PDB file of N, CA and C in Angstrom:
ATOM      1  N   MET A   1       0.799  -1.111  -0.034  1.00  0.00           N
ATOM      2  CA  MET A   1      -0.063   0.063   0.042  1.00  0.00           C
ATOM      3  C   MET A   1       0.937   1.309   0.073  1.00  0.00           C
ATOM      4  N   LYS A   2       0.597   2.237  -0.746  1.00  0.00           N
ATOM      5  CA  LYS A   2       1.284   3.369  -0.754  1.00  0.00           C
ATOM      6  C   LYS A   2       1.082   4.392   0.621  1.00  0.00           C
ATOM      7  N   LYS A   3       2.157   4.783   1.029  1.00  0.00           N
ATOM      8  CA  LYS A   3       2.381   5.533   2.091  1.00  0.00           C
ATOM      9  C   LYS A   3       2.422   6.999   1.955  1.00  0.00           C
ATOM     10  N   ASP A   4       1.718   7.806   2.940  1.00  0.00           N
ATOM     11  CA  ASP A   4       1.864   9.139   2.880  1.00  0.00           C
ATOM     12  C   ASP A   4       2.257   9.695   4.036  1.00  0.00           C
ATOM     13  N   ASP A   5       2.985  10.959   4.163  1.00  0.00           N
ATOM     14  CA  ASP A   5       3.425  11.720   5.271  1.00  0.00           C
ATOM     15  C   ASP A   5       2.330  12.360   6.079  1.00  0.00           C
ATOM     16  N   VAL A   6       2.368  12.766   7.209  1.00  0.00           N
ATOM     17  CA  VAL A   6       1.556  13.515   8.169  1.00  0.00           C
ATOM     18  C   VAL A   6       2.376  14.411   8.742  1.00  0.00           C
ATOM     19  N   THR A   7       1.910  15.792   8.855  1.00  0.00           N
ATOM     20  CA  THR A   7       2.974  16.837   9.624  1.00  0.00           C
ATOM     21  C   THR A   7       1.998  17.243  10.622  1.00  0.00           C
ATOM     22  N   ILE A   8       2.606  17.371  11.795  1.00  0.00           N
ATOM     23  CA  ILE A   8       1.724  18.236  12.847  1.00  0.00           C
ATOM     24  C   ILE A   8       2.808  18.958  13.264  1.00  0.00           C
ATOM     25  N   GLN A   9       2.344  20.296  14.124  1.00  0.00           N
ATOM     26  CA  GLN A   9       3.273  21.091  14.620  1.00  0.00           C
ATOM     27  C   GLN A   9       2.747  21.089  16.149  1.00  0.00           C
ATOM     28  N   MET A  10       4.141  21.226  16.894  1.00  0.00           N
ATOM     29  CA  MET A  10       4.147  21.103  18.190  1.00  0.00           C
ATOM     30  C   MET A  10       5.301  22.170  18.979  1.00  0.00           C
ATOM     31  N   ASP A  11       4.951  22.622  20.041  1.00  0.00           N
ATOM     32  CA  ASP A  11       5.750  23.758  20.500  1.00  0.00           C
ATOM     33  C   ASP A  11       7.237  22.935  20.697  1.00  0.00           C
ATOM     34  N   ALA A  12       8.199  23.662  20.296  1.00  0.00           N
ATOM     35  CA  ALA A  12       9.709  23.096  20.098  1.00  0.00           C
ATOM     36  C   ALA A  12      10.092  22.576  21.318  1.00  0.00           C
ATOM     37  N   GLU A  13       9.872  23.319  22.505  1.00  0.00           N
ATOM     38  CA  GLU A  13      10.591  22.868  23.776  1.00  0.00           C
ATOM     39  C   GLU A  13       9.602  21.588  24.291  1.00  0.00           C
ATOM     40  N   LYS A  14       8.672  21.312  23.949  1.00  0.00           N
ATOM     41  CA  LYS A  14       7.829  20.344  24.652  1.00  0.00           C
ATOM     42  C   LYS A  14       8.313  18.959  23.635  1.00  0.00           C
ATOM     43  N   LEU A  15       8.310  19.096  22.367  1.00  0.00           N
ATOM     44  CA  LEU A  15       9.009  18.235  21.380  1.00  0.00           C
ATOM     45  C   LEU A  15      10.208  17.840  21.975  1.00  0.00           C
ATOM     46  N   ARG A  16      11.203  18.732  22.130  1.00  0.00           N
ATOM     47  CA  ARG A  16      12.546  18.352  22.674  1.00  0.00           C
ATOM     48  C   ARG A  16      12.330  17.473  24.005  1.00  0.00           C
ATOM     49  N   ALA A  17      11.383  17.820  24.860  1.00  0.00           N
ATOM     50  CA  ALA A  17      11.282  17.151  26.091  1.00  0.00           C
ATOM     51  C   ALA A  17      10.566  15.664  25.823  1.00  0.00           C
ATOM     52  N   VAL A  18       9.710  15.487  25.111  1.00  0.00           N
ATOM     53  CA  VAL A  18       9.447  14.186  24.754  1.00  0.00           C
ATOM     54  C   VAL A  18      10.299  13.333  24.124  1.00  0.00           C
ATOM     55  N   LYS A  19      10.860  14.071  23.354  1.00  0.00           N
ATOM     56  CA  LYS A  19      12.210  13.169  22.676  1.00  0.00           C
ATOM     57  C   LYS A  19      13.098  12.752  23.485  1.00  0.00           C
ATOM     58  N   ARG A  20      13.178  13.549  24.576  1.00  0.00           N
ATOM     59  CA  ARG A  20      14.408  13.266  25.368  1.00  0.00           C
ATOM     60  C   ARG A  20      14.143  12.057  26.433  1.00  0.00           C
ATOM     61  N   TYR A  21      12.711  12.382  26.888  1.00  0.00           N
ATOM     62  CA  TYR A  21      12.334  11.452  27.886  1.00  0.00           C
ATOM     63  C   TYR A  21      12.022  10.090  27.269  1.00  0.00           C
ATOM     64  N   MET A  22      11.626   9.948  26.140  1.00  0.00           N
ATOM     65  CA  MET A  22      11.274   8.738  25.122  1.00  0.00           C
ATOM     66  C   MET A  22      12.569   8.034  25.039  1.00  0.00           C
ATOM     67  N   GLU A  23      13.620   8.841  24.788  1.00  0.00           N
ATOM     68  CA  GLU A  23      15.161   8.277  24.501  1.00  0.00           C
ATOM     69  C   GLU A  23      15.415   7.541  25.654  1.00  0.00           C
ATOM     70  N   LYS A  24      15.244   8.023  26.856  1.00  0.00           N
ATOM     71  CA  LYS A  24      15.633   7.482  28.023  1.00  0.00           C
ATOM     72  C   LYS A  24      14.856   6.219  28.155  1.00  0.00           C
ATOM     73  N   LYS A  25      13.750   5.957  27.786  1.00  0.00           N
ATOM     74  CA  LYS A  25      12.819   4.690  27.654  1.00  0.00           C
ATOM     75  C   LYS A  25      13.038   3.719  26.489  1.00  0.00           C
ATOM     76  N   ASN A  26      14.047   4.060  25.619  1.00  0.00           N
ATOM     77  CA  ASN A  26      14.038   3.418  24.585  1.00  0.00           C
ATOM     78  C   ASN A  26      12.947   3.293  23.759  1.00  0.00           C
ATOM     79  N   ALA A  27      12.303   4.298  23.916  1.00  0.00           N
ATOM     80  CA  ALA A  27      11.058   4.362  22.901  1.00  0.00           C
ATOM     81  C   ALA A  27      11.153   5.134  21.396  1.00  0.00           C
ATOM     82  N   ASP A  28      10.389   4.755  20.454  1.00  0.00           N
ATOM     83  CA  ASP A  28      10.561   5.514  19.187  1.00  0.00           C
ATOM     84  C   ASP A  28       9.487   6.554  18.902  1.00  0.00           C
ATOM     85  N   LEU A  29       9.783   7.524  18.917  1.00  0.00           N
ATOM     86  CA  LEU A  29       8.847   8.780  18.556  1.00  0.00           C
ATOM     87  C   LEU A  29       7.624   8.197  17.542  1.00  0.00           C
ATOM     88  N   GLU A  30       8.536   7.993  16.298  1.00  0.00           N
ATOM     89  CA  GLU A  30       7.764   7.716  14.928  1.00  0.00           C
ATOM     90  C   GLU A  30       6.835   6.387  15.362  1.00  0.00           C
ATOM     91  N   GLN A  31       7.319   5.740  15.803  1.00  0.00           N
ATOM     92  CA  GLN A  31       6.511   4.252  16.064  1.00  0.00           C
ATOM     93  C   GLN A  31       5.447   4.555  17.072  1.00  0.00           C
ATOM     94  N   GLU A  32       5.759   5.273  18.234  1.00  0.00           N
ATOM     95  CA  GLU A  32       4.489   5.634  19.049  1.00  0.00           C
ATOM     96  C   GLU A  32       3.376   6.509  18.168  1.00  0.00           C
ATOM     97  N   LEU A  33       3.874   7.303  17.353  1.00  0.00           N
ATOM     98  CA  LEU A  33       2.802   8.211  16.721  1.00  0.00           C
ATOM     99  C   LEU A  33       2.021   7.291  15.524  1.00  0.00           C
ATOM    100  N   GLY A  34       2.811   6.588  14.798  1.00  0.00           N
ATOM    101  CA  GLY A  34       2.181   5.479  14.208  1.00  0.00           C
ATOM    102  C   GLY A  34       1.251   4.492  14.875  1.00  0.00           C
ATOM    103  N   ASP A  35       1.485   4.141  15.875  1.00  0.00           N
ATOM    104  CA  ASP A  35       0.478   3.335  16.703  1.00  0.00           C
ATOM    105  C   ASP A  35      -0.791   4.249  17.147  1.00  0.00           C
ATOM    106  N   ALA A  36      -0.544   5.255  17.625  1.00  0.00           N
ATOM    107  CA  ALA A  36      -1.578   6.202  17.685  1.00  0.00           C
ATOM    108  C   ALA A  36      -2.589   6.548  16.557  1.00  0.00           C
ATOM    109  N   LEU A  37      -1.710   6.661  15.498  1.00  0.00           N
ATOM    110  CA  LEU A  37      -2.839   7.076  14.357  1.00  0.00           C
ATOM    111  C   LEU A  37      -3.362   5.645  13.891  1.00  0.00           C
ATOM    112  N   GLN A  38      -2.844   4.589  14.015  1.00  0.00           N
ATOM    113  CA  GLN A  38      -3.408   3.289  13.914  1.00  0.00           C
ATOM    114  C   GLN A  38      -4.722   3.121  14.793  1.00  0.00           C
ATOM    115  N   LYS A  39      -4.546   3.736  15.823  1.00  0.00           N
ATOM    116  CA  LYS A  39      -5.852   3.449  16.902  1.00  0.00           C
ATOM    117  C   LYS A  39      -6.814   4.660  16.374  1.00  0.00           C
ATOM    118  N   LEU A  40      -6.358   5.568  15.875  1.00  0.00           N
ATOM    119  CA  LEU A  40      -7.387   6.639  15.412  1.00  0.00           C
ATOM    120  C   LEU A  40      -8.167   6.273  14.261  1.00  0.00           C
ATOM    121  N   TYR A  41      -7.400   5.406  13.279  1.00  0.00           N
ATOM    122  CA  TYR A  41      -8.044   4.840  12.112  1.00  0.00           C
ATOM    123  C   TYR A  41      -9.130   3.662  12.457  1.00  0.00           C
ATOM    124  N   GLU A  42      -8.598   2.796  13.572  1.00  0.00           N
ATOM    125  CA  GLU A  42      -9.734   2.008  13.793  1.00  0.00           C
ATOM    126  C   GLU A  42     -10.839   2.329  14.489  1.00  0.00           C
ATOM    127  N   LYS A  43     -10.653   3.307  15.375  1.00  0.00           N
ATOM    128  CA  LYS A  43     -11.807   4.044  15.955  1.00  0.00           C
ATOM    129  C   LYS A  43     -12.927   4.640  15.241  1.00  0.00           C
ATOM    130  N   TYR A  44     -12.428   5.491  14.048  1.00  0.00           N
ATOM    131  CA  TYR A  44     -13.092   6.266  13.504  1.00  0.00           C
ATOM    132  C   TYR A  44     -13.382   5.803  11.838  1.00  0.00           C
ATOM    133  N   VAL A  45     -12.598   4.770  11.376  1.00  0.00           N
ATOM    134  CA  VAL A  45     -13.180   4.445  10.149  1.00  0.00           C
ATOM    135  C   VAL A  45     -13.834   2.963  10.374  1.00  0.00           C
ATOM    136  N   PRO A  46     -15.268   3.037   9.756  1.00  0.00           N
ATOM    137  CA  PRO A  46     -16.227   1.642  10.009  1.00  0.00           C
ATOM    138  C   PRO A  46     -15.476   0.573   9.626  1.00  0.00           C
ATOM    139  N   SER A  47     -15.658  -0.654  10.145  1.00  0.00           N
ATOM    140  CA  SER A  47     -15.157  -1.735   9.768  1.00  0.00           C
ATOM    141  C   SER A  47     -15.356  -2.072   8.366  1.00  0.00           C
ATOM    142  N   ALA A  48     -16.505  -1.813   8.111  1.00  0.00           N
ATOM    143  CA  ALA A  48     -16.642  -2.276   6.383  1.00  0.00           C
ATOM    144  C   ALA A  48     -15.688  -1.505   5.522  1.00  0.00           C
ATOM    145  N   VAL A  49     -15.530  -0.158   5.746  1.00  0.00           N
ATOM    146  CA  VAL A  49     -14.770   0.470   5.082  1.00  0.00           C
ATOM    147  C   VAL A  49     -13.248  -0.040   5.155  1.00  0.00           C
ATOM    148  N   ARG A  50     -12.911  -0.057   6.423  1.00  0.00           N
ATOM    149  CA  ARG A  50     -11.419  -0.787   6.828  1.00  0.00           C
ATOM    150  C   ARG A  50     -11.294  -2.007   5.861  1.00  0.00           C
ATOM    151  N   GLU A  51     -12.147  -2.823   5.765  1.00  0.00           N
ATOM    152  CA  GLU A  51     -12.353  -4.199   5.133  1.00  0.00           C
ATOM    153  C   GLU A  51     -12.152  -4.143   3.722  1.00  0.00           C
ATOM    154  N   TYR A  52     -12.967  -3.140   3.126  1.00  0.00           N
ATOM    155  CA  TYR A  52     -12.759  -2.631   1.769  1.00  0.00           C
ATOM    156  C   TYR A  52     -11.481  -2.260   1.354  1.00  0.00           C
ATOM    157  N   ILE A  53     -10.837  -1.340   2.026  1.00  0.00           N
ATOM    158  CA  ILE A  53      -9.315  -0.976   1.903  1.00  0.00           C
ATOM    159  C   ILE A  53      -8.451  -2.055   1.930  1.00  0.00           C
ATOM    160  N   ASP A  54      -8.570  -3.048   2.863  1.00  0.00           N
ATOM    161  CA  ASP A  54      -7.567  -4.190   3.075  1.00  0.00           C
ATOM    162  C   ASP A  54      -7.786  -4.972   1.799  1.00  0.00           C
ATOM    163  N   GLU A  55      -9.184  -5.164   1.388  1.00  0.00           N
ATOM    164  CA  GLU A  55      -9.370  -6.145   0.115  1.00  0.00           C
ATOM    165  C   GLU A  55      -8.428  -5.436  -1.036  1.00  0.00           C
ATOM    166  N   GLY A  56      -8.714  -3.913  -1.212  1.00  0.00           N
ATOM    167  CA  GLY A  56      -8.139  -3.233  -2.272  1.00  0.00           C
ATOM    168  C   GLY A  56      -6.593  -3.459  -2.443  1.00  0.00           C
ATOM    169  N   CYS A  57      -6.077  -3.638  -1.420  1.00  0.00           N
ATOM    170  CA  CYS A  57      -4.552  -3.527  -1.141  1.00  0.00           C
ATOM    171  C   CYS A  57      -4.005  -5.008  -1.628  1.00  0.00           C
ATOM    172  N   GLU A  58      -4.980  -6.086  -1.501  1.00  0.00           N
ATOM    173  CA  GLU A  58      -4.542  -7.456  -2.007  1.00  0.00           C
ATOM    174  C   GLU A  58      -4.751  -7.714  -3.523  1.00  0.00           C
ATOM    175  N   ASP A  59      -5.475  -6.789  -4.205  1.00  0.00           N
ATOM    176  CA  ASP A  59      -5.788  -6.933  -5.571  1.00  0.00           C
ATOM    177  C   ASP A  59      -4.625  -6.403  -6.472  1.00  0.00           C
ATOM    178  N   THR A  60      -4.177  -6.905  -7.313  1.00  0.00           N
ATOM    179  CA  THR A  60      -3.016  -6.679  -8.187  1.00  0.00           C
ATOM    180  C   THR A  60      -3.756  -5.998  -9.450  1.00  0.00           C
ATOM    181  N   PRO A  61      -3.006  -5.319 -10.221  1.00  0.00           N
ATOM    182  CA  PRO A  61      -3.578  -4.764 -11.314  1.00  0.00           C
ATOM    183  C   PRO A  61      -3.838  -5.715 -12.456  1.00  0.00           C
ATOM    184  N   SER A  62      -3.189  -6.685 -12.487  1.00  0.00           N
ATOM    185  CA  SER A  62      -3.517  -7.328 -13.534  1.00  0.00           C
ATOM    186  C   SER A  62      -4.711  -8.349 -13.377  1.00  0.00           C
ATOM    187  N   THR A  63      -5.346  -8.551 -12.300  1.00  0.00           N
ATOM    188  CA  THR A  63      -6.419  -9.267 -11.986  1.00  0.00           C
ATOM    189  C   THR A  63      -7.824  -8.273 -12.122  1.00  0.00           C
ATOM    190  N   ALA A  64      -7.395  -7.070 -11.849  1.00  0.00           N
ATOM    191  CA  ALA A  64      -8.649  -6.048 -12.108  1.00  0.00           C
ATOM    192  C   ALA A  64      -8.804  -5.946 -13.644  1.00  0.00           C
ATOM    193  N   PRO A  65     -10.131  -5.725 -14.094  1.00  0.00           N
ATOM    194  CA  PRO A  65     -10.527  -5.483 -15.341  1.00  0.00           C
ATOM    195  C   PRO A  65     -10.423  -4.066 -15.577  1.00  0.00           C
ATOM    196  N   PRO A  66      -9.559  -3.505 -16.704  1.00  0.00           N
ATOM    197  CA  PRO A  66      -9.497  -2.191 -16.930  1.00  0.00           C
ATOM    198  C   PRO A  66     -10.724  -1.509 -17.289  1.00  0.00           C
ATOM    199  N   LYS A  67     -10.775  -0.253 -16.720  1.00  0.00           N
ATOM    200  CA  LYS A  67     -12.148   0.362 -16.810  1.00  0.00           C
ATOM    201  C   LYS A  67     -12.689   0.629 -18.139  1.00  0.00           C
ATOM    202  N   LYS A  68     -11.532   1.088 -19.022  1.00  0.00           N
ATOM    203  CA  LYS A  68     -11.828   1.597 -20.441  1.00  0.00           C
ATOM    204  C   LYS A  68     -12.068   0.632 -21.076  1.00  0.00           C
ATOM    205  N   GLN A  69     -11.916  -0.721 -20.676  1.00  0.00           N
ATOM    206  CA  GLN A  69     -12.652  -1.813 -21.900  1.00  0.00           C
ATOM    207  C   GLN A  69     -14.066  -1.804 -21.343  1.00  0.00           C
ATOM    208  N   LYS A  70     -14.361  -1.796 -20.133  1.00  0.00           N
ATOM    209  CA  LYS A  70     -15.976  -1.676 -19.673  1.00  0.00           C
ATOM    210  C   LYS A  70     -16.479  -0.624 -20.634  1.00  0.00           C
ATOM    211  N   GLU A  71     -15.802   0.475 -20.421  1.00  0.00           N
ATOM    212  CA  GLU A  71     -16.641   1.723 -21.362  1.00  0.00           C
ATOM    213  C   GLU A  71     -16.512   1.297 -22.818  1.00  0.00           C
ATOM    214  N   LYS A  72     -15.752   0.840 -23.413  1.00  0.00           N
ATOM    215  CA  LYS A  72     -15.871   0.382 -24.881  1.00  0.00           C
ATOM    216  C   LYS A  72     -16.756  -0.512 -25.278  1.00  0.00           C
ATOM    217  N   ASN A  73     -17.048  -1.473 -24.120  1.00  0.00           N
ATOM    218  CA  ASN A  73     -18.294  -2.171 -24.155  1.00  0.00           C
ATOM    219  C   ASN A  73     -19.655  -1.769 -24.231  1.00  0.00           C
ATOM    220  N   LYS A  74     -19.741  -0.904 -23.447  1.00  0.00           N
ATOM    221  CA  LYS A  74     -20.980  -0.111 -23.390  1.00  0.00           C
ATOM    222  C   LYS A  74     -21.221   0.682 -24.576  1.00  0.00           C
ATOM    223  N   ALA A  75     -20.225   1.260 -25.005  1.00  0.00           N
ATOM    224  CA  ALA A  75     -20.306   2.095 -26.257  1.00  0.00           C
ATOM    225  C   ALA A  75     -20.688   1.311 -27.574  1.00  0.00           C
ATOM    226  N   THR A  76     -20.354   0.119 -27.716  1.00  0.00           N
ATOM    227  CA  THR A  76     -20.355  -0.739 -28.785  1.00  0.00           C
ATOM    228  C   THR A  76     -22.122  -0.961 -28.821  1.00  0.00           C
ATOM    229  N   PRO A  77     -22.858  -1.425 -28.303  1.00  0.00           N
ATOM    230  CA  PRO A  77     -24.466  -1.566 -28.274  1.00  0.00           C
ATOM    231  C   PRO A  77     -25.104  -0.166 -28.961  1.00  0.00           C
ATOM    232  N   ALA A  78     -24.560   1.295 -28.409  1.00  0.00           N
ATOM    233  CA  ALA A  78     -24.988   2.436 -28.786  1.00  0.00           C
ATOM    234  C   ALA A  78     -24.701   2.473 -30.243  1.00  0.00           C
ATOM    235  N   ALA A  79     -23.718   2.039 -30.812  1.00  0.00           N
ATOM    236  CA  ALA A  79     -23.360   2.186 -32.162  1.00  0.00           C
ATOM    237  C   ALA A  79     -24.231   1.667 -33.109  1.00  0.00           C
ATOM    238  N   SER A  80     -24.909   0.757 -32.863  1.00  0.00           N
ATOM    239  CA  SER A  80     -25.997  -0.082 -33.700  1.00  0.00           C
ATOM    240  C   SER A  80     -26.865   0.641 -34.171  1.00  0.00           C
ATOM    241  N   PRO A  81     -27.855   1.510 -33.392  1.00  0.00           N
ATOM    242  CA  PRO A  81     -28.812   2.091 -33.950  1.00  0.00           C
ATOM    243  C   PRO A  81     -28.210   3.184 -34.965  1.00  0.00           C
ATOM    244  N   GLN A  82     -27.043   3.862 -34.885  1.00  0.00           N
ATOM    245  CA  GLN A  82     -26.609   4.677 -35.697  1.00  0.00           C
ATOM    246  C   GLN A  82     -26.337   3.960 -37.213  1.00  0.00           C
ATOM    247  N   GLN A  83     -26.165   2.701 -37.272  1.00  0.00           N
ATOM    248  CA  GLN A  83     -25.864   2.062 -38.370  1.00  0.00           C
ATOM    249  C   GLN A  83     -27.320   1.743 -39.172  1.00  0.00           C
ATOM    250  N   ASP A  84     -28.322   1.375 -38.322  1.00  0.00           N
ATOM    251  CA  ASP A  84     -29.712   1.414 -38.618  1.00  0.00           C
ATOM    252  C   ASP A  84     -30.095   2.508 -39.426  1.00  0.00           C
ATOM    253  N   ALA A  85     -29.855   3.665 -38.797  1.00  0.00           N
ATOM    254  CA  ALA A  85     -30.493   5.252 -39.205  1.00  0.00           C
ATOM    255  C   ALA A  85     -29.817   5.558 -40.526  1.00  0.00           C
ATOM    256  N   VAL A  86     -28.557   5.006 -40.768  1.00  0.00           N
ATOM    257  CA  VAL A  86     -28.054   5.440 -42.130  1.00  0.00           C
ATOM    258  C   VAL A  86     -28.522   4.800 -43.303  1.00  0.00           C
TER     259      VAL A  86
END
């Protein structure tokens, strides 16, 4: 799945303090923030949507039919009446 960045702002002095004390406990700030964001995702995104997203990640482009092909198939029957009118 494609990853994206999240940027937040925090008071510089508070950020230095949290980094310093997390370091003393061998805690990783990015890992903790990632865990917190995952909990927010699970809390607010409905389970059906999470399931849909998870299924979408498993599909490969080769298994999904191209959308343009479907559009061409839909356009073909519309061309028939024009041939009768000519």
